[in-house]
Short mmCIF file of C-alpha atoms in Angstrom, two decimals:
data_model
loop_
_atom_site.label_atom_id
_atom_site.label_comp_id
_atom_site.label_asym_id
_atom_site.label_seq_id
_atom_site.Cartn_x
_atom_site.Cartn_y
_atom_site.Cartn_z
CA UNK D 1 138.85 97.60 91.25
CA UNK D 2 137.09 96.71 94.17
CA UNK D 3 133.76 95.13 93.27
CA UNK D 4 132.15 98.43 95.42
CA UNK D 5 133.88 100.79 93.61
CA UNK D 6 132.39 102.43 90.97
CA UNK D 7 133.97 102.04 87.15
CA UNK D 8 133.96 105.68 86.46
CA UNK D 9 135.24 106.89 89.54
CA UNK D 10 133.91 107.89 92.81
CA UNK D 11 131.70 110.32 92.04
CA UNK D 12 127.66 110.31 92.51
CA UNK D 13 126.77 109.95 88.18
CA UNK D 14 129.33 106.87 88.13
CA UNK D 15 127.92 105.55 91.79
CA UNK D 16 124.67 106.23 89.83
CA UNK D 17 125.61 104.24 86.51
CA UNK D 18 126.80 101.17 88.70
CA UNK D 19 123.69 100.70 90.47
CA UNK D 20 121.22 101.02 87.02
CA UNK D 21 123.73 98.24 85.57
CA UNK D 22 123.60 96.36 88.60
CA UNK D 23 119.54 96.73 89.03
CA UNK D 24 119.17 95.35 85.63
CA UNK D 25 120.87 92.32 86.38
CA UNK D 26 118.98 91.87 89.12
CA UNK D 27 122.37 91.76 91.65
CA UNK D 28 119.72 94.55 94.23
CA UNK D 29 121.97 94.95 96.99
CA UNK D 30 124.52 95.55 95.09
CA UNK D 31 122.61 97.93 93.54
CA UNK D 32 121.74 99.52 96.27
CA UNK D 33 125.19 100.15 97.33
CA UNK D 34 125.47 101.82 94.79
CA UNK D 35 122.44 104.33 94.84
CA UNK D 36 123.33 105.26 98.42
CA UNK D 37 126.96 106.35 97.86
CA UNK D 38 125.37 108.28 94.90
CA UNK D 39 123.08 110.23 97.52
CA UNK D 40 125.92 110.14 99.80
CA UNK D 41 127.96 112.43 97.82
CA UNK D 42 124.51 114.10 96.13
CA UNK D 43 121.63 114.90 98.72
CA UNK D 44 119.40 116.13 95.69
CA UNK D 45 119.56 113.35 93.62
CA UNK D 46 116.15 112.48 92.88
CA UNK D 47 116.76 110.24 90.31
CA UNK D 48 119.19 107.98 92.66
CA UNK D 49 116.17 108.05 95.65
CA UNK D 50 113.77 106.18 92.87
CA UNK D 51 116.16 103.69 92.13
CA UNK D 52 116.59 103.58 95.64
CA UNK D 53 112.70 102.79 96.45
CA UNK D 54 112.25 100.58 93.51
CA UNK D 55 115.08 98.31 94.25
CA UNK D 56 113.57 98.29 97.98
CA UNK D 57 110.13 97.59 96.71
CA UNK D 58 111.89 94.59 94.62
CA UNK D 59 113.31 93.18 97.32
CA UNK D 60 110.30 93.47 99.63
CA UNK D 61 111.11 95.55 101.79
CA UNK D 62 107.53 97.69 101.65
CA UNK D 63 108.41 100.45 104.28
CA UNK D 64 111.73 101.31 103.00
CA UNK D 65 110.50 101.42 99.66
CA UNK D 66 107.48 103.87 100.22
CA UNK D 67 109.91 106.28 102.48
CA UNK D 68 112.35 106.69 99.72
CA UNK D 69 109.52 107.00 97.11
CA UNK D 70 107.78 109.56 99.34
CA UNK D 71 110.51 112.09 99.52
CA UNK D 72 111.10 111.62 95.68
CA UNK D 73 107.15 112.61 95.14
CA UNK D 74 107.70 115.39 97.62
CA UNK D 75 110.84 116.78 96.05
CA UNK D 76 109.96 116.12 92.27
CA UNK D 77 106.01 116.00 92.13
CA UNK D 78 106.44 115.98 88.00
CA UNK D 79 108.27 112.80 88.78
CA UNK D 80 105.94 110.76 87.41
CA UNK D 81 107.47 107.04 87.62
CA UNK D 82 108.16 107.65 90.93
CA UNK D 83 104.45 108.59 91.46
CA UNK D 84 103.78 105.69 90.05
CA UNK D 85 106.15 103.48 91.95
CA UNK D 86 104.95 105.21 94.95
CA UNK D 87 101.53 103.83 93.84
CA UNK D 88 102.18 100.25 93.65
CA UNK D 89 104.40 100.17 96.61
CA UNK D 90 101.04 101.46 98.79
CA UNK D 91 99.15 98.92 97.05
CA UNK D 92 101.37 96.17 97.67
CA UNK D 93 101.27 97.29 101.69
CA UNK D 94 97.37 97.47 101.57
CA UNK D 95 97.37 101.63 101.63
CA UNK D 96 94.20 101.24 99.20
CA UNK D 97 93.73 104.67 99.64
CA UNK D 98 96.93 105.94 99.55
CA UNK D 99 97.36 104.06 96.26
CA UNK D 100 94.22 105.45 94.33
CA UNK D 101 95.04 108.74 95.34
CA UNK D 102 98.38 108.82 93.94
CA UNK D 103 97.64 107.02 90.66
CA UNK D 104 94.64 109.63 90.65
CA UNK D 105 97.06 112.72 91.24
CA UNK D 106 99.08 111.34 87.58
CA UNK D 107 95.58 110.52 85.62
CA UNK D 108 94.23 114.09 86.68
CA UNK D 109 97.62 115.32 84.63
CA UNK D 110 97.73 112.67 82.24
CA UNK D 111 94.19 111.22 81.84
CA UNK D 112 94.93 107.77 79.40
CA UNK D 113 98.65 106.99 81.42
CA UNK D 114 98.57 103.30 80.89
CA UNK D 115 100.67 102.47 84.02
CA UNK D 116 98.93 104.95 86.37
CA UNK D 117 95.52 102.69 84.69
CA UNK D 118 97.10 99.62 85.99
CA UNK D 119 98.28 100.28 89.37
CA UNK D 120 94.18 101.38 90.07
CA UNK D 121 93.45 97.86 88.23
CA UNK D 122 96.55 96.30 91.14
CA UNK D 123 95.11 98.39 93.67
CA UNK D 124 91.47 97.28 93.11
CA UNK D 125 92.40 93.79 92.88
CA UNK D 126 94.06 93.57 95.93
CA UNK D 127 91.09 94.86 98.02
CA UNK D 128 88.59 92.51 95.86
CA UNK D 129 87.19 95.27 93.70
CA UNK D 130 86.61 93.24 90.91
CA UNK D 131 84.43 95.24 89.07
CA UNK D 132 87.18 98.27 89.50
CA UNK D 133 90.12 96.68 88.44
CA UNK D 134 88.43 94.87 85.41
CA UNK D 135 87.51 98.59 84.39
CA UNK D 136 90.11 99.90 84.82
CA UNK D 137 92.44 96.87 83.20
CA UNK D 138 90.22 97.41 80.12
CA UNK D 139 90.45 101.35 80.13
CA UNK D 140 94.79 100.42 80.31
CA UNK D 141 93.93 97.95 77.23
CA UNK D 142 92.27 100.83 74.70
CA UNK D 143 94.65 103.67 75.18
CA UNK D 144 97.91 101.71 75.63
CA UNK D 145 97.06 98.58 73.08
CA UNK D 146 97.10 94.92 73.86
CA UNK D 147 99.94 93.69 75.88
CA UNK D 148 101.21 91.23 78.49
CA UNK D 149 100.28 93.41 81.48
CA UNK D 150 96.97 94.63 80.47
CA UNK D 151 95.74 90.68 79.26
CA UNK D 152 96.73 89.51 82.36
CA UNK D 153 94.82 91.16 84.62
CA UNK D 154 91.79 90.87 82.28
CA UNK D 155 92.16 87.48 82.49
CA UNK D 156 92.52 86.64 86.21
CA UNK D 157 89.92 89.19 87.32
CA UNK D 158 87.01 88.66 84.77
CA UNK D 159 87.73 84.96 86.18
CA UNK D 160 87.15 85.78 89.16
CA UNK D 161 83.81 87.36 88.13
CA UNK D 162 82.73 84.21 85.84
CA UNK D 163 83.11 85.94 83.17
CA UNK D 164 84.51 82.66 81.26
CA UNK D 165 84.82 83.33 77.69
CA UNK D 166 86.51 86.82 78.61
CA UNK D 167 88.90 85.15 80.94
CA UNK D 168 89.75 82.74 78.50
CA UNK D 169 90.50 84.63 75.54
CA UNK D 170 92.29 87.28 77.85
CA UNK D 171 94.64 84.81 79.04
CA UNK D 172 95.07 82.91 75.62
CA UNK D 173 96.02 86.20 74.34
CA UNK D 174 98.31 86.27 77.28
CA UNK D 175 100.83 83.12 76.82
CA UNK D 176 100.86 83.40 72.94
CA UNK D 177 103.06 87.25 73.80
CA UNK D 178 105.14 85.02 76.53
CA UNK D 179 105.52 82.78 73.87
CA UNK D 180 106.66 85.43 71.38
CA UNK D 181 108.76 86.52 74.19
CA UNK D 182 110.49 82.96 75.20
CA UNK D 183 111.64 82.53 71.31
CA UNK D 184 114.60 85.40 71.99
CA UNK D 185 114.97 84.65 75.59
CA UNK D 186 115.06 80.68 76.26
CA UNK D 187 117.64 80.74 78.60
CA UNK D 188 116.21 83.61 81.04
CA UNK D 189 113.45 82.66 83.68
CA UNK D 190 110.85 85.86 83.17
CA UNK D 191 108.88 83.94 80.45
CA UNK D 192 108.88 80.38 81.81
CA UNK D 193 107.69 81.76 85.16
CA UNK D 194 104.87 84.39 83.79
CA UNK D 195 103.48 81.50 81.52
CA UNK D 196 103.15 79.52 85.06
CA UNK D 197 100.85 82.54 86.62
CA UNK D 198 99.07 81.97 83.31
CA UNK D 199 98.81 78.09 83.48
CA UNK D 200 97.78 78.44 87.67
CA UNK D 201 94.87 80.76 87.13
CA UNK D 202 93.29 78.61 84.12
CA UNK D 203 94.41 75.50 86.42
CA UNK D 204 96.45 73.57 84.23
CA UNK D 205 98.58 72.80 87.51
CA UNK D 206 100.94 70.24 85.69
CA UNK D 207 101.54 73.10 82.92
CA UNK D 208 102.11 75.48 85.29
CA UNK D 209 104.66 73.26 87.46
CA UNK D 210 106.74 72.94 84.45
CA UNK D 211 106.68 76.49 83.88
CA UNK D 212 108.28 77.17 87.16
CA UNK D 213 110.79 74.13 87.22
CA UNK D 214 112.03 75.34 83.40
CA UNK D 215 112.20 79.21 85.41
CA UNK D 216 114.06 77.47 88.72
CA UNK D 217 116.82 75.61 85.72
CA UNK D 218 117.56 79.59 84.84
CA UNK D 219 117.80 81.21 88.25
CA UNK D 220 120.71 82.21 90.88
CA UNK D 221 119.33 82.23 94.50
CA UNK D 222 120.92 85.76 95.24
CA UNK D 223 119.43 87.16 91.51
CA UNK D 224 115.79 89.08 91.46
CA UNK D 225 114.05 89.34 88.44
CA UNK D 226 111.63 91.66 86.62
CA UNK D 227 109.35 91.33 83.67
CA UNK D 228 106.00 93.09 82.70
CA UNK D 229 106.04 94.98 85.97
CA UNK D 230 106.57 91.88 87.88
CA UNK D 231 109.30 91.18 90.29
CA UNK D 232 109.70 87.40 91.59
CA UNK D 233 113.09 85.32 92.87
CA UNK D 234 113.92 81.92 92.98
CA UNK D 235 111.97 81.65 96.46
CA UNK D 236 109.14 82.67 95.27
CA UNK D 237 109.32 79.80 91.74
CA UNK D 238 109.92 77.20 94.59
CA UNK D 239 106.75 78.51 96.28
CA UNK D 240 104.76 78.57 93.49
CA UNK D 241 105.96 74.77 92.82
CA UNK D 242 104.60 73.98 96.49
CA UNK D 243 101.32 75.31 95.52
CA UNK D 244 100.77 73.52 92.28
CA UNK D 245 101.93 70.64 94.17
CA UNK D 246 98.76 70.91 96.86
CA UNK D 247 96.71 71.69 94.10
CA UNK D 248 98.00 67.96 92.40
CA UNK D 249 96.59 66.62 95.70
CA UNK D 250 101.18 65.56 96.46
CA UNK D 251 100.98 67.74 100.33
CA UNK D 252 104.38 65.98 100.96
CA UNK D 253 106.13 66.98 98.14
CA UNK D 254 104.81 70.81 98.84
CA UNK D 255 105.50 69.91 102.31
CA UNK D 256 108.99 69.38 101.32
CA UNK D 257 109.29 72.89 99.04
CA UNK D 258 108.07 74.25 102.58
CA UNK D 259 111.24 73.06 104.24
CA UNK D 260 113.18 74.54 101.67
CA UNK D 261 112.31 77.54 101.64
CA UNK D 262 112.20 77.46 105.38
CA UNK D 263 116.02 77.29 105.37
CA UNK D 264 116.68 80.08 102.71
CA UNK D 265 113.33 82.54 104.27
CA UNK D 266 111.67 81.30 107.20
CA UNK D 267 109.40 84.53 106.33
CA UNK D 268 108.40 83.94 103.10
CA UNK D 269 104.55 84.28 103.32
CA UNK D 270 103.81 81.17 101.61
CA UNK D 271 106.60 79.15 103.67
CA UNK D 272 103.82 77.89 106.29
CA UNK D 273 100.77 77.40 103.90
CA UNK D 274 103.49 74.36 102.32
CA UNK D 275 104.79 73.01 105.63
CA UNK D 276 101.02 73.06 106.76
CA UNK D 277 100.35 70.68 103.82
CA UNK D 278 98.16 67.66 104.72
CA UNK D 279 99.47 64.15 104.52
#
């Protein structure tokens, strides 16, 4: 069988099941081979347009991923994931607006949806809305419990804010559930690289650097991860090396991650910020 031919035959619910086992093994494009001969042979296939957009919005590709999204939303407005992915795809792209109203349009239906709760803390955060996405990070906490996602972004924003003993116990909270999490998964990246976001935002920079390097030992260049909602690849480990590098006052070691990733994505947005590194 021809590794773009489906198991189950050529037909869009076995194009379908390729691309779901392909997406979760974070192989994208091949998963999104997949999805399109599903919609190919299926023009209504809603379900196969969200994979669709979410492997786009994995990959980066912003535009692509709010298109497909968009006609999912218009098609299937009780589609609420893809409402939601929809959501977080304008807030990645800076659509502030775009993004509250959509995460808005699921609350008004389902008032205590803890990922609709989130993407307005994500959306907040990105335009500096502290106070928002604190609120609404804490609002995600009580009707959804403590977890990961939630003590994260309680963490990082009431930082932010000064709010020191909050941050601290938010992001404490934080590593011990990677922790729990890296006991049944020691030889996948996801932990090792979340418990580096935690370790760079309470600037333990040599923590943090390990973190990554333990999450780079695990990773396939052409593989793209997903844990807790976030998405990351190998490029983006080496980047976040660079910058714990800078931080360790080392600019030509960072400067050297720079040229790195400079050969594997010259557009990586924190590709220049490393080869701009100070000797």
């Amino acid at each position: 069988m021809s590794s773009t031919e489906a198991f189950g035959g050529n037909d869009p619910e076995s194009y379908y099941d390729e691309g779901l086992t392909a997406s979760m093994k974070g192989d994208l494009n091949r998963a999104i081979h997949f999805f399109h001969a599903a919609v190919e042979l299926q023009k209504d296939f809603a379900s196969a347009y969200h994979q669709l957009g979410k492997c786009y919005l994995r990959i980066g590709n912003i535009d692509r991923a709010i298109s497909m999204l968009g006609q999912v939303t218009k098609a299937r407005p009780k589609m609420t994931a893809a409402q939601i992915d929809l959501g977080n795809a304008y807030a990645i792209n800076g659509q502030d607006e775009e993004a509250r109203i959509t995460f808005n349009r699921v609350l008004d239906k389902d008032p205590e949806n803890r990922k609709a709760l989130i993407g307005l803390a994500d959306a907040s955060f990105t335009v500096c809305n502290w106070e928002s996405a604190l609120q609404y990070a804490q609002k995600a906490q009580e009707v959804g419990g403590v977890n990961f996602v939630t003590c994260y972004m309680i963490g990082r924003t009431a930082k932010i804010m000064s709010k020191v003993e909050m941050s601290q116990m938010a992001l404490k909270k934080a590593d011990m559930i990677l922790e729990k999490f890296e006991e049944t998964n020691e030889d996948k990246p996801e932990g090792y690289y979340l418990r580096g976001e935690v370790a760079f935002i309470q600037e333990r920079f040599n923590n943090a650097l390990e973190y990554y390097r333990k999450a780079e030992d695990r990773m396939s260049i052409d593989t793209f991860y997903l844990a807790y909602g976030q998405s990351f690849s190998l490029i983006d480990v080496l980047a976040k090396q660079g910058l714990c590098l800078q931080r360790l006052d080392k600019p030509d070691r960072a400067k050297d991650l720079g040229e790195r990733i400079k050969q594997i994505d010259p557009n990586h947005p924190l590709c220049n910020a490393l080869l701009d590194s100070e000797s």
